[in-house]
Coordinates of C-alpha atoms in Angstrom, one line a residue:
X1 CA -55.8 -56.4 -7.9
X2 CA -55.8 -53.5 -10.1
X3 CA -53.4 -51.7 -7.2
X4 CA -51.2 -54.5 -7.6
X5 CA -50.9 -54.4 -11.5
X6 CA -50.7 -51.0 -11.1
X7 CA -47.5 -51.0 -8.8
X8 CA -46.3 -53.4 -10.5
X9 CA -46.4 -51.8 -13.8
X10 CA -45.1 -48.6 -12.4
X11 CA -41.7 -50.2 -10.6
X12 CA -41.3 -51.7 -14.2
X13 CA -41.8 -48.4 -15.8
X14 CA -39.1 -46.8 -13.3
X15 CA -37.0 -49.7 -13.4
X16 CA -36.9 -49.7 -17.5
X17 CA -36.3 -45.9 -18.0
X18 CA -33.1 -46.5 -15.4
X19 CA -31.8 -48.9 -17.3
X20 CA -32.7 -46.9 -20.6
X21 CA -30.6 -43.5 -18.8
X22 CA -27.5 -45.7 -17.7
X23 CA -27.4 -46.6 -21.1
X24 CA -27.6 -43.3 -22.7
X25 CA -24.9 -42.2 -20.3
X26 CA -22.7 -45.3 -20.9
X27 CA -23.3 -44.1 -24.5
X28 CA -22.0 -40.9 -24.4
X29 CA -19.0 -41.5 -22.4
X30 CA -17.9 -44.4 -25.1
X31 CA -18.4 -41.0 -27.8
X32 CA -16.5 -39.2 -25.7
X33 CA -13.5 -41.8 -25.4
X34 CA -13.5 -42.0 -28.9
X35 CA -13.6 -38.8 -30.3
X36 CA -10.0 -37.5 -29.8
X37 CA -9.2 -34.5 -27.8
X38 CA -8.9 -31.1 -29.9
X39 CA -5.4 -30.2 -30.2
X40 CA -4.4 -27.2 -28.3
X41 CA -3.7 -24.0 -29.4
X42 CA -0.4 -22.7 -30.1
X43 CA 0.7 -20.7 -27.1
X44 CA 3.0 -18.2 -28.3
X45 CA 5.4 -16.9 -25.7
X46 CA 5.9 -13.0 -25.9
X47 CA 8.4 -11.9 -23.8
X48 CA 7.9 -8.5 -22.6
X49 CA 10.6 -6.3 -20.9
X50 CA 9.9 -4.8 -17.2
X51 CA 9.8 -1.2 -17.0
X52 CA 12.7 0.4 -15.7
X53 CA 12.8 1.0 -12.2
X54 CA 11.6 4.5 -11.2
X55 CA 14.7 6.4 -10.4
X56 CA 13.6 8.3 -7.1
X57 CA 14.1 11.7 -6.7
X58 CA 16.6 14.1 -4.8
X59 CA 13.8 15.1 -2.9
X60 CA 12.0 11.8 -2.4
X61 CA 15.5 10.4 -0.9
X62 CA 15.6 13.3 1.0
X63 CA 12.1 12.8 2.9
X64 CA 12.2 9.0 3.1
X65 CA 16.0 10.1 4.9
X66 CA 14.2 12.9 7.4
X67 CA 11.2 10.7 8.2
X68 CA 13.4 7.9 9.6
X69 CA 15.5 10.7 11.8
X70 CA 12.2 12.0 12.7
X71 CA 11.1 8.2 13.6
X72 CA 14.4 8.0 15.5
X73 CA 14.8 11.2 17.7
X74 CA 11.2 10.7 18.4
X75 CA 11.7 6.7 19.3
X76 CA 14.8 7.6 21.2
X77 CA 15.3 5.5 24.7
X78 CA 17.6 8.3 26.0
X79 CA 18.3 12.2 25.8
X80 CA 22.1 11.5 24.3
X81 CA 20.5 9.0 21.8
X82 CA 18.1 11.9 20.7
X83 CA 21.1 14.3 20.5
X84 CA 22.9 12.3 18.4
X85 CA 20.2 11.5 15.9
X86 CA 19.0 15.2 16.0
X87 CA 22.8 16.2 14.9
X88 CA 22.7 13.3 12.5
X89 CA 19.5 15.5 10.7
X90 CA 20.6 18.7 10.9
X91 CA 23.7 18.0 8.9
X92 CA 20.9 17.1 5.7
X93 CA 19.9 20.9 6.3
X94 CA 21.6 23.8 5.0
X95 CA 21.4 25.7 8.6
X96 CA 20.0 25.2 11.7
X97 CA 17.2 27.9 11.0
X98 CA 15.5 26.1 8.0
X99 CA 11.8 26.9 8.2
X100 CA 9.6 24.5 9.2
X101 CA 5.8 24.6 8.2
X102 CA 3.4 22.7 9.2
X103 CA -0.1 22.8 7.5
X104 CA -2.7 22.5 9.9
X105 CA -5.6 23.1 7.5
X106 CA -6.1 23.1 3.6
X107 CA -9.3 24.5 1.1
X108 CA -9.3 25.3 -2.0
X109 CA -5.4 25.2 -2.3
X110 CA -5.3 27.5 0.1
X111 CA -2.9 26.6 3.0
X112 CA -3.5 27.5 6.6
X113 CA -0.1 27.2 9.1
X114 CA 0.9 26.6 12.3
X115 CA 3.2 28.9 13.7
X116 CA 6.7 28.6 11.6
X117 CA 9.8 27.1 13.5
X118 CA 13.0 25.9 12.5
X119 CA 14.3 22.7 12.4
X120 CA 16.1 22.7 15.3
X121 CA 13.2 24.0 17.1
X122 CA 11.3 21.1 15.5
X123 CA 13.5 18.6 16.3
X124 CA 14.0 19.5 20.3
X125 CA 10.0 19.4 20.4
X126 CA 10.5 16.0 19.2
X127 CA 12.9 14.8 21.4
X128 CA 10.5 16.2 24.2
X129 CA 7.2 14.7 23.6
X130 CA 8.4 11.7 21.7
X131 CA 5.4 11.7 19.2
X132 CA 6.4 12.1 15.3
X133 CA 2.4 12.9 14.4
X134 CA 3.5 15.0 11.0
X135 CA 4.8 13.8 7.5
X136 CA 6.6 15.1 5.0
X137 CA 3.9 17.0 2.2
X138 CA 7.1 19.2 0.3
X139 CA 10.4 19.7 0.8
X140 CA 13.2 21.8 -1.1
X141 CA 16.6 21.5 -1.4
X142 CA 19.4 23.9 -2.5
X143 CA 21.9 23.7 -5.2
X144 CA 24.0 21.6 -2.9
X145 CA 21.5 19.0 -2.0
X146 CA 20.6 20.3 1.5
X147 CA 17.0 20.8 2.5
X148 CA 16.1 24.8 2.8
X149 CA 12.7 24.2 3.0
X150 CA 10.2 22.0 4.6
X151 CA 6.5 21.7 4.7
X152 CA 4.7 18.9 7.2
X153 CA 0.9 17.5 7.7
X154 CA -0.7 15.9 10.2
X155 CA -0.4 11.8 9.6

């Protein structure tokens, strides 16, 4: 009997303090609906100006310009495709004997080359193998806005 009072008196027990949290919850949600929402802050609205566009350099036109010829005699289906693009380059150059270097190792700031060649040269070699693996790392151009110089890495 005392098991049974004692089950009893514990389902009660449950039963009351579930009815006792519903109504503490049932509370709170009536103080909630009452109490009005806090008003919101005043957004101010600040209107900031982009930053001008950077300009791009002569020389940065210059090298986005060659690496697309590059891309192109290099990409080039046939041999008079290639020829035209590679005439297409040279014209950004001031000759046809611009030196070419191409770094093939760097420490310390100090710059190890590959043999130097011209840009024709370069630009025969590749219409030949057909495999731009250099980028442009300097290039200089003369009072008239043709390259005289040009300085490649490996990609």
């Amino acid at each position: 009997m005392k098991e049974k009072l004692l089950s009893f008196s514990i389902n009660r027990s449950l039963i009351i303090a579930l009815v006792g949290l519903l109504a503490l919850g049932a509370c709170k949600s009536k103080k909630k609906a009452v109490e009005p929402a806090p008003a919101p802050a005043p957004v101010e609205t600040v209107t900031e100006t982009p930053p001008p566009a950077p300009v791009a350099s002569a020389e940065e036109v210059a090298a986005e310009k060659l690496e697309n010829y590059f891309n192109s005699v290099a990409a080039s289906g046939n041999t008079s495709m290639a020829n035209q693009s590679i005439q297409e380059t040279l014209a950004m150059f001031s000759n046809q004997e611009t030196p070419v270097l191409i770094v093939i190792h760097e420490e310390n700031g100090i710059k190890d080359y590959d043999e130097p060649t011209t840009i024709k040269k370069y630009l025969e070699y590749l219409k030949d193998t057909k495999k731009n693996l250099n980028f442009i790392s300097d290039i200089r151009l003369d009072a008239n806005g043709k390259v005289s110089e040009l300085e490649l890495r490996r990609k």
